[in-house]
Short mmCIF file of C-alpha atoms and ligand atoms in Angstrom, two decimals:
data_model
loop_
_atom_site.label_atom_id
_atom_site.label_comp_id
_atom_site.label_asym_id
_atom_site.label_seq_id
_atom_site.Cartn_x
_atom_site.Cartn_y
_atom_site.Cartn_z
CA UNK A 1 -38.50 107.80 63.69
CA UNK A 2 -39.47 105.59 66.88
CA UNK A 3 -37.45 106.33 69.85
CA UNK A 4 -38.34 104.61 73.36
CA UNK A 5 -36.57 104.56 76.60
CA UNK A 6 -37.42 102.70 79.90
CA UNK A 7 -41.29 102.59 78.80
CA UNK A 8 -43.47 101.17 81.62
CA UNK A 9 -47.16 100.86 81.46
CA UNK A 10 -48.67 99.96 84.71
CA UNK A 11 -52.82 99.37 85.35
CA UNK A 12 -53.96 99.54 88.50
CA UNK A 13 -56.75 97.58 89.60
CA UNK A 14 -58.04 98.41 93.19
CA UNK A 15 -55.00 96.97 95.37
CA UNK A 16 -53.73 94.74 92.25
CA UNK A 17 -51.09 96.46 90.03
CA UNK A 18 -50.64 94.78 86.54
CA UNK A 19 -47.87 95.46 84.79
CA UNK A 20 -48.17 95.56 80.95
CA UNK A 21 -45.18 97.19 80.09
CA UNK A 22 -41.53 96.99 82.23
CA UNK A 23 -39.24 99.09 80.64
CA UNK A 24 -38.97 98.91 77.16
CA UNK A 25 -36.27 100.84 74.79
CA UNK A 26 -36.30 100.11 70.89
CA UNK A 27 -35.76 102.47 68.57
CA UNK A 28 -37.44 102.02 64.55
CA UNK A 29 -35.90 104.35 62.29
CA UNK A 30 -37.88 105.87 59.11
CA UNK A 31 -39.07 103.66 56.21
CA UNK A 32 -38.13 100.34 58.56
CA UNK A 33 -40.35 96.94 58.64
CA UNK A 34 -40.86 95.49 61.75
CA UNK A 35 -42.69 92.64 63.45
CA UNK A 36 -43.06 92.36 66.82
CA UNK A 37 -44.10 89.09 68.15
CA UNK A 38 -44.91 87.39 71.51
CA UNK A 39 -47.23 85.56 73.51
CA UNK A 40 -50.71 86.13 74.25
CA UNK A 41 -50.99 89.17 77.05
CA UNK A 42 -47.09 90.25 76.63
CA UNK A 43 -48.06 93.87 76.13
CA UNK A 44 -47.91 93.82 72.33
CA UNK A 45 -51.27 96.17 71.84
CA UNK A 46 -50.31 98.19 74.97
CA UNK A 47 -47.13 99.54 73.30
CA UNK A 48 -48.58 100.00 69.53
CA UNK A 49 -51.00 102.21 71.75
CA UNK A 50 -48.41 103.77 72.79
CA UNK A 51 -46.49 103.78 69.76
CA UNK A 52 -49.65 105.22 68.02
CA UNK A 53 -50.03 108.33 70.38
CA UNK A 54 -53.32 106.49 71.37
CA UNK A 55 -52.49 106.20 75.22
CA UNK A 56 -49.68 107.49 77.61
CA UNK A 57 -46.71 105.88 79.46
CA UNK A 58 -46.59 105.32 82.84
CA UNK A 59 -42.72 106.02 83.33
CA UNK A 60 -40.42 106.16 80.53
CA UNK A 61 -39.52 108.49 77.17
CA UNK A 62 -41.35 108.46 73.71
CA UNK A 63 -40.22 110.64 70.80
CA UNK A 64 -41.86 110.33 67.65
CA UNK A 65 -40.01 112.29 64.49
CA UNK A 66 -38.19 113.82 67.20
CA UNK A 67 -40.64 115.58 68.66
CA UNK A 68 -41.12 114.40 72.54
CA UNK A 69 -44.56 112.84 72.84
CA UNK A 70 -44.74 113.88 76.12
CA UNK A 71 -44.98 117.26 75.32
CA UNK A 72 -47.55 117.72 72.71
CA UNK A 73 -51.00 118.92 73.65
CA UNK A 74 -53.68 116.22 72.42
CA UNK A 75 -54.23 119.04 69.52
CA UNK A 76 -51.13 118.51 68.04
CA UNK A 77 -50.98 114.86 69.00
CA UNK A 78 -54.75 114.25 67.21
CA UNK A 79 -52.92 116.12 63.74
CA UNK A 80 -49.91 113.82 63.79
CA UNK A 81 -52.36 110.89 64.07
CA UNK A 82 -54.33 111.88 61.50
CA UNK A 83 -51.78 113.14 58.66
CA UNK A 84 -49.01 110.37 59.95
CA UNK A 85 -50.44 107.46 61.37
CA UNK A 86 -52.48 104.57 59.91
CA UNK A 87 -53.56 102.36 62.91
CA UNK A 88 -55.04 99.12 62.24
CA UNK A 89 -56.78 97.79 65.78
CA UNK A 90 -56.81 94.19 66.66
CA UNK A 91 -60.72 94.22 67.03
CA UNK A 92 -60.86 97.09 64.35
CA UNK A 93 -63.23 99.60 65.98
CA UNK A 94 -65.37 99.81 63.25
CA UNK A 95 -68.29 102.90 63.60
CA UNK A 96 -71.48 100.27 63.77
CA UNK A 97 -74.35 102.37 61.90
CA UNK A 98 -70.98 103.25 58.84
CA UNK A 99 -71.62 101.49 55.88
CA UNK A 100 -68.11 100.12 54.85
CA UNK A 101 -66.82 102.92 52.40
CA UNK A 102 -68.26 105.33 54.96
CA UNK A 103 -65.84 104.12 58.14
CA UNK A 104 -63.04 104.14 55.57
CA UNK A 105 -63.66 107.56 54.39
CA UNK A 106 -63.79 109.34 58.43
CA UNK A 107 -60.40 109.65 58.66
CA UNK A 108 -60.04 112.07 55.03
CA UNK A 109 -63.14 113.87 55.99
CA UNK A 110 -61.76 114.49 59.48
CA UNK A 111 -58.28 116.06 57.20
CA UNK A 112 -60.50 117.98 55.63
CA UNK A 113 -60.79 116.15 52.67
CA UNK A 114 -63.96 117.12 49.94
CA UNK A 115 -67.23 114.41 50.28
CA UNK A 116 -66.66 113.04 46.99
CA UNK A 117 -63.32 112.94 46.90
CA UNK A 118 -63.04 111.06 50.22
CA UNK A 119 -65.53 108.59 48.90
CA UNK A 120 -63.33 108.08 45.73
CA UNK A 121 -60.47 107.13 47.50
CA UNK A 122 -62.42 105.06 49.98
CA UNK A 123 -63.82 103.10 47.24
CA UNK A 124 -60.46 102.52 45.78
CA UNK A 125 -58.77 101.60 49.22
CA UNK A 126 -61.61 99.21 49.33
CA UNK A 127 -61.10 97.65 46.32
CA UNK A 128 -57.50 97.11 47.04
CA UNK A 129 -58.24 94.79 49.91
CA UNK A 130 -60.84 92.78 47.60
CA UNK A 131 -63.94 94.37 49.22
CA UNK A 132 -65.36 96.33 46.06
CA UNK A 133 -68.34 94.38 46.31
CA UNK A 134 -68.98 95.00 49.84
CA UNK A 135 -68.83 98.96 50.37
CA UNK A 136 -72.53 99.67 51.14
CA UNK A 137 -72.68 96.72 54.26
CA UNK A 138 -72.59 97.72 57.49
CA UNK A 139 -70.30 96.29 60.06
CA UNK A 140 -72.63 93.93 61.20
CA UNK A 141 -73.18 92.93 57.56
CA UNK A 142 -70.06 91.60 56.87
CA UNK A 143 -67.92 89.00 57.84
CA UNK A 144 -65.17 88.55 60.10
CA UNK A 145 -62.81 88.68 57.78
CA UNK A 146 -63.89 91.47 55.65
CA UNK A 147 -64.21 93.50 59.07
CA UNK A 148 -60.69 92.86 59.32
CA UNK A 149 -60.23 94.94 55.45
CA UNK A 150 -62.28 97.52 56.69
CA UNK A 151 -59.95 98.03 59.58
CA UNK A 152 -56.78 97.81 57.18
CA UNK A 153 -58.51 99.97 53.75
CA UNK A 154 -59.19 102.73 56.35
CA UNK A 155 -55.41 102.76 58.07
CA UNK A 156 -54.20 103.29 54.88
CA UNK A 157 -56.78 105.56 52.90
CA UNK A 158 -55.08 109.02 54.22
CA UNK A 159 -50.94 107.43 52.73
CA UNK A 160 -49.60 107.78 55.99
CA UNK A 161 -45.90 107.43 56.63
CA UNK A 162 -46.51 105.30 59.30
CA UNK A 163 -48.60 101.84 59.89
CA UNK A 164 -49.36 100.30 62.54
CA UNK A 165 -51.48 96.72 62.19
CA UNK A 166 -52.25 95.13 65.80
CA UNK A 167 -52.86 91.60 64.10
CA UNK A 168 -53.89 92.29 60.23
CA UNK A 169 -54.73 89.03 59.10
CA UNK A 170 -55.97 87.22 62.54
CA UNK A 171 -59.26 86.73 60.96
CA UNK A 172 -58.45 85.84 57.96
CA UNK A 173 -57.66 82.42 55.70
CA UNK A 174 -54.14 81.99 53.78
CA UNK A 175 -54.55 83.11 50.40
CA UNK A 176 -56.18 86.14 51.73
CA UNK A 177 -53.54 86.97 54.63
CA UNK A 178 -50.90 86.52 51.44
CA UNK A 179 -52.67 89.19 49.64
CA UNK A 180 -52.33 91.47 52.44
CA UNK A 181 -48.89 90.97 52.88
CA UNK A 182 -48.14 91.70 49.32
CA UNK A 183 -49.98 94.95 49.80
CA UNK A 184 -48.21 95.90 52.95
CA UNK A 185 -44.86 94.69 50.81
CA UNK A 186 -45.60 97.21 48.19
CA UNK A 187 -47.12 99.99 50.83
CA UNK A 188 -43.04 99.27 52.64
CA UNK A 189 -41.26 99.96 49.14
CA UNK A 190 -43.76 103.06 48.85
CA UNK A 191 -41.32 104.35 51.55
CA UNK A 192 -43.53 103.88 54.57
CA UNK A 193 -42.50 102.77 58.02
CA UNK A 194 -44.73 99.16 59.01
CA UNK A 195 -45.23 97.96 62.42
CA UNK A 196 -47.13 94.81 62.32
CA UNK A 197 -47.78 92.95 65.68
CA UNK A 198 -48.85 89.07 64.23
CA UNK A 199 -48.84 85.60 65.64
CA UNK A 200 -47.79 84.08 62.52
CA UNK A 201 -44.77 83.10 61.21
CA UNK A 202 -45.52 83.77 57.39
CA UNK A 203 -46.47 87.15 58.22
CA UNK A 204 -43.36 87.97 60.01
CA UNK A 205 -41.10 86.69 57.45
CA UNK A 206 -42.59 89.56 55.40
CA UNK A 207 -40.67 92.05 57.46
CA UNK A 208 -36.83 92.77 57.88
CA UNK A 209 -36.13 92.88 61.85
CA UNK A 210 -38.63 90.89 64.80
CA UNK A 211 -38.69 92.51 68.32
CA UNK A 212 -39.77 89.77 70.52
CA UNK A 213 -41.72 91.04 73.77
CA UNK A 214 -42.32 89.18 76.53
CA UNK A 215 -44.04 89.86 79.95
CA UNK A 216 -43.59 93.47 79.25
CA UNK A 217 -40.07 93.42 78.08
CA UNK A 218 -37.94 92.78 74.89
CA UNK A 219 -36.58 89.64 74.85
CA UNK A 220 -33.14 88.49 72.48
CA UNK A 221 -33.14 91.26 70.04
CA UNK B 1 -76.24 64.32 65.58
CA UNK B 2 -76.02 67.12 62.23
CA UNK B 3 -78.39 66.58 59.79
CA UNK B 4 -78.35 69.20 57.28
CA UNK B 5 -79.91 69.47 53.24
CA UNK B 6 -80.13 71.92 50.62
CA UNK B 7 -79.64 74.86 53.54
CA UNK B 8 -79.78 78.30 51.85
CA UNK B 9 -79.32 82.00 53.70
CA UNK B 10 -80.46 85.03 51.80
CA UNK B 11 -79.90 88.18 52.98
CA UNK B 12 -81.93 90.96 51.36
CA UNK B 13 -80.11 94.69 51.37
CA UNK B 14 -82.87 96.89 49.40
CA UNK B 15 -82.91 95.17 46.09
CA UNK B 16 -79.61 93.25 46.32
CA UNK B 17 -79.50 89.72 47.45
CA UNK B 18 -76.27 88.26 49.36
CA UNK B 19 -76.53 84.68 49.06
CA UNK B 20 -74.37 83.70 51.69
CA UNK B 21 -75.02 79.75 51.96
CA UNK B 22 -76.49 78.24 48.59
CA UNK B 23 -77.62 74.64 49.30
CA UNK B 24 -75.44 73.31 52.39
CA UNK B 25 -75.69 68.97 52.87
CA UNK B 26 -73.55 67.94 55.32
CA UNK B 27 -74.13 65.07 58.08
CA UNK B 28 -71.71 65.20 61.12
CA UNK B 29 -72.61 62.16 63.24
CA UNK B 30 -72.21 62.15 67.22
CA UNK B 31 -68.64 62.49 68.25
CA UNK B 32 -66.86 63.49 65.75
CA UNK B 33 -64.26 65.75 65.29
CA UNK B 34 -64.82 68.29 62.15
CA UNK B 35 -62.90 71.34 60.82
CA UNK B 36 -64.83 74.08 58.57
CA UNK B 37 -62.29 75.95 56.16
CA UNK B 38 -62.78 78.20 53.26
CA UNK B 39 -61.76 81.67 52.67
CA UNK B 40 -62.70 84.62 53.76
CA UNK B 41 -66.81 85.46 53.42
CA UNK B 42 -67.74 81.92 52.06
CA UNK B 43 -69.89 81.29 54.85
CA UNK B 44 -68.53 79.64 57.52
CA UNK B 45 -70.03 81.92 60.68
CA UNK B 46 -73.16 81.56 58.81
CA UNK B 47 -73.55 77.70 58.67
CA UNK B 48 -72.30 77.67 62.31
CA UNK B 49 -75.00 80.21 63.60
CA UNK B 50 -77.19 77.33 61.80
CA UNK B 51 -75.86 74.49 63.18
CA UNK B 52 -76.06 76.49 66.59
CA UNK B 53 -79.58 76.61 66.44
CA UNK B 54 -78.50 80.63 66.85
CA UNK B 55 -80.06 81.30 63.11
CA UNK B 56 -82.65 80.37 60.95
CA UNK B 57 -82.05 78.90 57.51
CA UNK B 58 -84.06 80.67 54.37
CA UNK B 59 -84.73 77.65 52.67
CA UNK B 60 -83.36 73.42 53.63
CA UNK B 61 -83.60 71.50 56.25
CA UNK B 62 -81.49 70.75 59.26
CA UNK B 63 -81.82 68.08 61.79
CA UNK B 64 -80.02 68.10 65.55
CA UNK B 65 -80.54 65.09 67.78
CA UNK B 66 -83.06 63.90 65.24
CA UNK B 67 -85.95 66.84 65.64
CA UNK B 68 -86.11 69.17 62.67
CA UNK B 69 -84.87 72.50 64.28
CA UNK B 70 -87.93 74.23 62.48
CA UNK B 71 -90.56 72.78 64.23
CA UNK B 72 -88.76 73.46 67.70
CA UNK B 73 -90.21 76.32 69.78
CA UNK B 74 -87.41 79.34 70.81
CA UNK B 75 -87.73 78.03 74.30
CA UNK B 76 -87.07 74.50 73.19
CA UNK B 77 -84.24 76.17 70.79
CA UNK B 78 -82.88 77.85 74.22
CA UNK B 79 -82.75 75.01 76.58
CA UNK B 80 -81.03 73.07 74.13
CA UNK B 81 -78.76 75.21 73.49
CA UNK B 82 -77.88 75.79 77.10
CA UNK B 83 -77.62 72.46 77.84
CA UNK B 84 -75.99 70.59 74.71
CA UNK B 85 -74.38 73.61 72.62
CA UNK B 86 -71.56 75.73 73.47
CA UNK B 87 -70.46 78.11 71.36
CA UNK B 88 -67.28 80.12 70.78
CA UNK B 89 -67.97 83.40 68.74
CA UNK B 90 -65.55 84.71 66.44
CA UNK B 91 -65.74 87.81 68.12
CA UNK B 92 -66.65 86.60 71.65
CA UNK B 93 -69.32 88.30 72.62
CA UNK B 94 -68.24 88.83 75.80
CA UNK B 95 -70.47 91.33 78.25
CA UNK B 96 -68.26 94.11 79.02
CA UNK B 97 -69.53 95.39 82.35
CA UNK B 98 -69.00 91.31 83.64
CA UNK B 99 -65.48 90.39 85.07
CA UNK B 100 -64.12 87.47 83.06
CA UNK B 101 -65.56 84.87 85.88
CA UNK B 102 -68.85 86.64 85.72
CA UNK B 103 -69.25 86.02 81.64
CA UNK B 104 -68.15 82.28 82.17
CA UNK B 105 -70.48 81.52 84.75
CA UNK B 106 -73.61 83.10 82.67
CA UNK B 107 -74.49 79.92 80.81
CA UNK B 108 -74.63 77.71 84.35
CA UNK B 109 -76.55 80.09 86.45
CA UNK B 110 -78.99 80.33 83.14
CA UNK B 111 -79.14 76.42 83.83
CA UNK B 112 -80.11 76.82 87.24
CA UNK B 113 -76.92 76.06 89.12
CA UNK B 114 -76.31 77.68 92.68
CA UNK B 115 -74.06 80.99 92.42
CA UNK B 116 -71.36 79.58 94.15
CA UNK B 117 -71.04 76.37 92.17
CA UNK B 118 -71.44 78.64 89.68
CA UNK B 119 -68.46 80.42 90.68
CA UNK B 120 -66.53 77.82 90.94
CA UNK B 121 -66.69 75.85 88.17
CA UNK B 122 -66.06 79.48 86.37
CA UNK B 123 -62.76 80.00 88.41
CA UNK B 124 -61.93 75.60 86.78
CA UNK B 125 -62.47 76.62 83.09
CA UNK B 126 -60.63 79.84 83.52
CA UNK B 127 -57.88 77.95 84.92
CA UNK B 128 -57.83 75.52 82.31
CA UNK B 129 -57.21 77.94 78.97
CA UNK B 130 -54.51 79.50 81.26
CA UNK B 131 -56.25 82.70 82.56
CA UNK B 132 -56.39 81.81 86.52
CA UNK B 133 -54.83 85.43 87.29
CA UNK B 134 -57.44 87.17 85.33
CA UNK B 135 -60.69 86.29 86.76
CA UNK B 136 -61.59 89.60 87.89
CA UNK B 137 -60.18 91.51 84.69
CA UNK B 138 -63.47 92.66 82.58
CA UNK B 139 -62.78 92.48 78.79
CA UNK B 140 -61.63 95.81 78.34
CA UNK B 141 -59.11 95.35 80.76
CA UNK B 142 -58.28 92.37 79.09
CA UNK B 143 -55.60 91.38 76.04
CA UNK B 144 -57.20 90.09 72.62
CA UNK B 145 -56.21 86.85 73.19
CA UNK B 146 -57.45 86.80 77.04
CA UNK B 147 -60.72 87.62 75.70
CA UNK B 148 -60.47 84.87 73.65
CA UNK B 149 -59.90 82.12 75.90
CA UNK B 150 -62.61 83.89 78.24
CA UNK B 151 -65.06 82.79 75.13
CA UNK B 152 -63.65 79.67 75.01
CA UNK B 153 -63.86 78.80 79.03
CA UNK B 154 -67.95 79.93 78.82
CA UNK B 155 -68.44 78.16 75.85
CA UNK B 156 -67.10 74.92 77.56
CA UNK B 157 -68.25 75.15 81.57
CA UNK B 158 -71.64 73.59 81.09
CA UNK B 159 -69.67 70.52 79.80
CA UNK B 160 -72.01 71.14 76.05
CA UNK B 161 -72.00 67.83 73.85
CA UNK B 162 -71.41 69.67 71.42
CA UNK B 163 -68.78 72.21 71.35
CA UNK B 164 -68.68 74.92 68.05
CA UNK B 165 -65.44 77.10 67.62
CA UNK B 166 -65.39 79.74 65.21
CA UNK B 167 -61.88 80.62 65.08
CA UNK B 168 -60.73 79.88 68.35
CA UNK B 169 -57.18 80.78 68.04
CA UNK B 170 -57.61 83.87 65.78
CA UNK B 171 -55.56 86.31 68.32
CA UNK B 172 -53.57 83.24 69.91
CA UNK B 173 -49.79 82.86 69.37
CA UNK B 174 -48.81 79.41 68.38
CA UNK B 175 -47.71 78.25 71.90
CA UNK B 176 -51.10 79.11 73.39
CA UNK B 177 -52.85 77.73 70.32
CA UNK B 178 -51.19 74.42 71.03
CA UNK B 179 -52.50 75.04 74.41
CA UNK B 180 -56.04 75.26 73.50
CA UNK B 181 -56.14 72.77 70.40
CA UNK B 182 -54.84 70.11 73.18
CA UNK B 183 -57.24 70.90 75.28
CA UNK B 184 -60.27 70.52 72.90
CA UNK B 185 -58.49 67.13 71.68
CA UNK B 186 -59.31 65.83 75.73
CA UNK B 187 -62.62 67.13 75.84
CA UNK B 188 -62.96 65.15 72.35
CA UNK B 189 -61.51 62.08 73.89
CA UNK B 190 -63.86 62.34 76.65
CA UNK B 191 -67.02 61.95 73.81
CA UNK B 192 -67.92 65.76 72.54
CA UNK B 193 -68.59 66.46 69.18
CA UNK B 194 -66.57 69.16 68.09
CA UNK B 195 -66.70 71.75 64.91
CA UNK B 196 -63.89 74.02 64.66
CA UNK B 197 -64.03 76.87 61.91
CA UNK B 198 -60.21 77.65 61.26
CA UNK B 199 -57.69 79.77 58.92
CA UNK B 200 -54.88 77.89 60.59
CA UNK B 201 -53.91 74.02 58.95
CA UNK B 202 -51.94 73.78 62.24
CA UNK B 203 -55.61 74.03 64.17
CA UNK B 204 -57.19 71.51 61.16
CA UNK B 205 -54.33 68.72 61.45
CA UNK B 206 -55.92 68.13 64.94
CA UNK B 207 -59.07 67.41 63.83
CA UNK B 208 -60.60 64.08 61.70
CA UNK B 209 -62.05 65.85 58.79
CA UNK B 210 -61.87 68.63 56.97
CA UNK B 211 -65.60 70.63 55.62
CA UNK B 212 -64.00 73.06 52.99
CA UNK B 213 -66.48 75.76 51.93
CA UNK B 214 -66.08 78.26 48.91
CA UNK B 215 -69.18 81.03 48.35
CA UNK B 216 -71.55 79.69 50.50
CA UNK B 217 -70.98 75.77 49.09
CA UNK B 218 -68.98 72.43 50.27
CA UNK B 219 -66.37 71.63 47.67
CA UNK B 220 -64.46 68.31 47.25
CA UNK B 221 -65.24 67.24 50.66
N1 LIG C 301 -57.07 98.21 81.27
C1 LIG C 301 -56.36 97.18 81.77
N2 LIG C 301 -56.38 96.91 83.09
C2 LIG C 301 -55.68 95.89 83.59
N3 LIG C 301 -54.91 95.06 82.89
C3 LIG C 301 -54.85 95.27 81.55
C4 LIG C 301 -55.56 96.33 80.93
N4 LIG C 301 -55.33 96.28 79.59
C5 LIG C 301 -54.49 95.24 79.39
N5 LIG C 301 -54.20 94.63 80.57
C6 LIG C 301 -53.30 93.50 80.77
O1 LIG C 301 -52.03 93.87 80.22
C7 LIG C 301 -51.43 92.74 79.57
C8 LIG C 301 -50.97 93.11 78.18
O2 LIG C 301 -52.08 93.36 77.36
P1 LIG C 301 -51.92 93.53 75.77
O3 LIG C 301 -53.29 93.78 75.23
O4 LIG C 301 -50.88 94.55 75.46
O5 LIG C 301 -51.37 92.10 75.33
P2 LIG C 301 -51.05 91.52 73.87
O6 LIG C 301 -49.60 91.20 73.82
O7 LIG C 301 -51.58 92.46 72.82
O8 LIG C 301 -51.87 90.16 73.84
P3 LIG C 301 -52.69 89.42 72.66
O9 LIG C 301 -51.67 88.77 71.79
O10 LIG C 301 -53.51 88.43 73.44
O11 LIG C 301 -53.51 90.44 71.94
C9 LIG C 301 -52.46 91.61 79.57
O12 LIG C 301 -52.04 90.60 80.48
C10 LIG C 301 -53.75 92.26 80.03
O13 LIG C 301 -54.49 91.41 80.91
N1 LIG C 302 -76.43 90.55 57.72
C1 LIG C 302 -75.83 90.41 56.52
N2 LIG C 302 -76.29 91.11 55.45
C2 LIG C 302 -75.69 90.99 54.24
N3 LIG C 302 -74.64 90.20 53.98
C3 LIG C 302 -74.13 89.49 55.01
C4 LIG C 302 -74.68 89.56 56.33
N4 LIG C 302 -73.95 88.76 57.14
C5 LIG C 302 -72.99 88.20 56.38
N5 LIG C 302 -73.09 88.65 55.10
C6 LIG C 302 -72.24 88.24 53.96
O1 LIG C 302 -72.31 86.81 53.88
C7 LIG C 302 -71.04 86.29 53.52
C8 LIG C 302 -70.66 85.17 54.46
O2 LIG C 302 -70.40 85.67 55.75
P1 LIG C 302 -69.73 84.78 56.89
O3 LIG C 302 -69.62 85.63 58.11
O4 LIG C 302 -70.48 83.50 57.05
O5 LIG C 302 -68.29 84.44 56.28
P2 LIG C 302 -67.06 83.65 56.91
O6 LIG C 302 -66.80 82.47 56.05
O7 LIG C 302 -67.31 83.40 58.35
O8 LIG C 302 -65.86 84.65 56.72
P3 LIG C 302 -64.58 85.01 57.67
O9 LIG C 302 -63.61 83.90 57.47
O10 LIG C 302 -64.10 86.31 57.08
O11 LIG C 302 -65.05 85.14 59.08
C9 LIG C 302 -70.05 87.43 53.54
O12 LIG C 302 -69.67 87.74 52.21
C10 LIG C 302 -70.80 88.59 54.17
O13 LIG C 302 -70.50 89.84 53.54
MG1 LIG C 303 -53.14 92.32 71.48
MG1 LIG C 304 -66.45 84.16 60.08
#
């Protein structure tokens, strides 16, 4: 499904050049469960961006379902995202003025989905990651934690085949993070492909395969 | 140094009430070193807005220093907190247009310190969460993690008494966590007070005692 070769990301900043990403080749094949782990600033969010569709390579190949990344006008690249992709940010991006069920329901209406059948399956989604009493906050409204559900109810509201969680349960305590897990666990035998980027052990032990990055490169398998 | 009873916070959405602290005591005396746990949305960033002087309570009391917070001006409220208080947010609140340096040194030129001290004692706290190489980076060009320890070196630089982390090592990987949880055990050998609100028992076994809060109340201490 995921097929990388020789990905660099490089940022420039005036004369400094920081290097994010140097050179990295993996490949994920369909319905897999993967962690990838690493230190703080190793380029773990740079290449679920990338991963995602969400931001370009500097050097290097990225075909997604076969299809060459590279070559897709931002179109076709904005469709895939939305019918395929269920991205979970680490700082979640949520829309500010939303109410809760209302940032969880953009990504059906922007599919085309019917009003009150978006908000249907936003409620459930909602109620899946223990937030039923919390639809109607805003953002700002809601605790760090529960942010962090927002984030994952709206990833998965449109059943993508893909997932892609920068960090799912950074915010949140044990019991809760094992909830989560079990949810991504059933999501994975649903058939979907999961990427989760995490810091902690327990959540990695969820998955089947680790791909360790360091300094902008995969380290030991 | 804490003094707080019976501390309530209501918050009113139309005709729904959120009761999101319902009758705090605690007493944390000078020096010590405290973790806050409890899951998800019982109220931990609430009681530490409190005990930040950052919030005010709906009903209780709460003592800092021995003056009644209530009866404190907001000018009073802000020198103290400039001077005594520093505060790591859950999510930061770092100033995006401000290169990392620039957000750290905020609190001392607010004190009155010279720009160039200033500067420097920025460029010391950055250096010692690990970030010396990414003074200049502003937060969006900045990892989740990097942001984090930004938040931690501002909260720190004007050498507060009392030091409040809410979550510090949400987006750290363990290494790094270590990193930072060793560092806040030497600036609580050198005679801080320090609260730490943490998911992680790895972050709590560094601390003395553990405040465990479940919707919005202590339980078995
Ligand atoms: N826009 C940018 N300009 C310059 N440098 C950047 C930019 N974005 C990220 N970086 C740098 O690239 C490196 C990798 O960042 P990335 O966000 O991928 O790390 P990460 O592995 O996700 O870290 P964390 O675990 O802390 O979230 C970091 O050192 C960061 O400082
Ligand atoms: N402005 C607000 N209006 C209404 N409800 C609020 C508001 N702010 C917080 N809440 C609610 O108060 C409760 C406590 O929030 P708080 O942020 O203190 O939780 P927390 O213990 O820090 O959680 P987490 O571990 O997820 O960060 C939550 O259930 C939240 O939904
Ligand atoms: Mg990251
Ligand atoms: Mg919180």
């Amino acid at each position: 499904l995921i097929d990388t070769k020789d990905i660099t990301k490089v940022y420039k900043m005036g004369e400094i050049e920081v290097q994010a990403l140097r050179g990295i080749t993996i490949q994920i094949g369909k319905g897999e469960y993967i962690a990838i782990t690493g230190p703080s600033g190793s380029g773990k969010s740079t290449l679920m961006h990338i991963i995602g569709c969400l931001d370009t390579t500097t050097s290097g190949t990225y075909s997604f379902a076969g299809k060459s990344v590279h070559e897709l006008s931002e179109d076709m690249l904005a469709e895939m995202r939305n019918k395929e992709i269920g991205f979970v940010f680490q700082f979640f991006n949520l829309l500010p003025r939303l109410k809760a069920y209302e940032n969880v329901e953009l990504p059906l209406l922007y599919g085309g989905k019917r009003a009150n059948e978006a908000k249907t399956q936003a409620l459930m989604a909602l109620e899946r990651v223990g937030l039923k009493g919390r639809a109607n906050h805003r953002p700002t409204e809601l605790s760090g934690g529960e942010c962090q559900r927002v984030a994952i109810a709206r990833a998965i509201v449109t059943n993508p085949s893909l997932i892609l969680a920068d960090e799912p349960t950074g915010n949140l305590d044990t019991q809760t993070s094992e909830e989560i897990m079990t949810f991504f666990d059933t999501l994975h035998k649903e058939g979907r492909t999961i990427i989760v980027v995490t810091h902690s052990q327990e959540v990695a032990e969820h998955t089947e395969r680790n791909i360790k990055i360091r300094d902008g490169m995969v380290v030991d398998s």
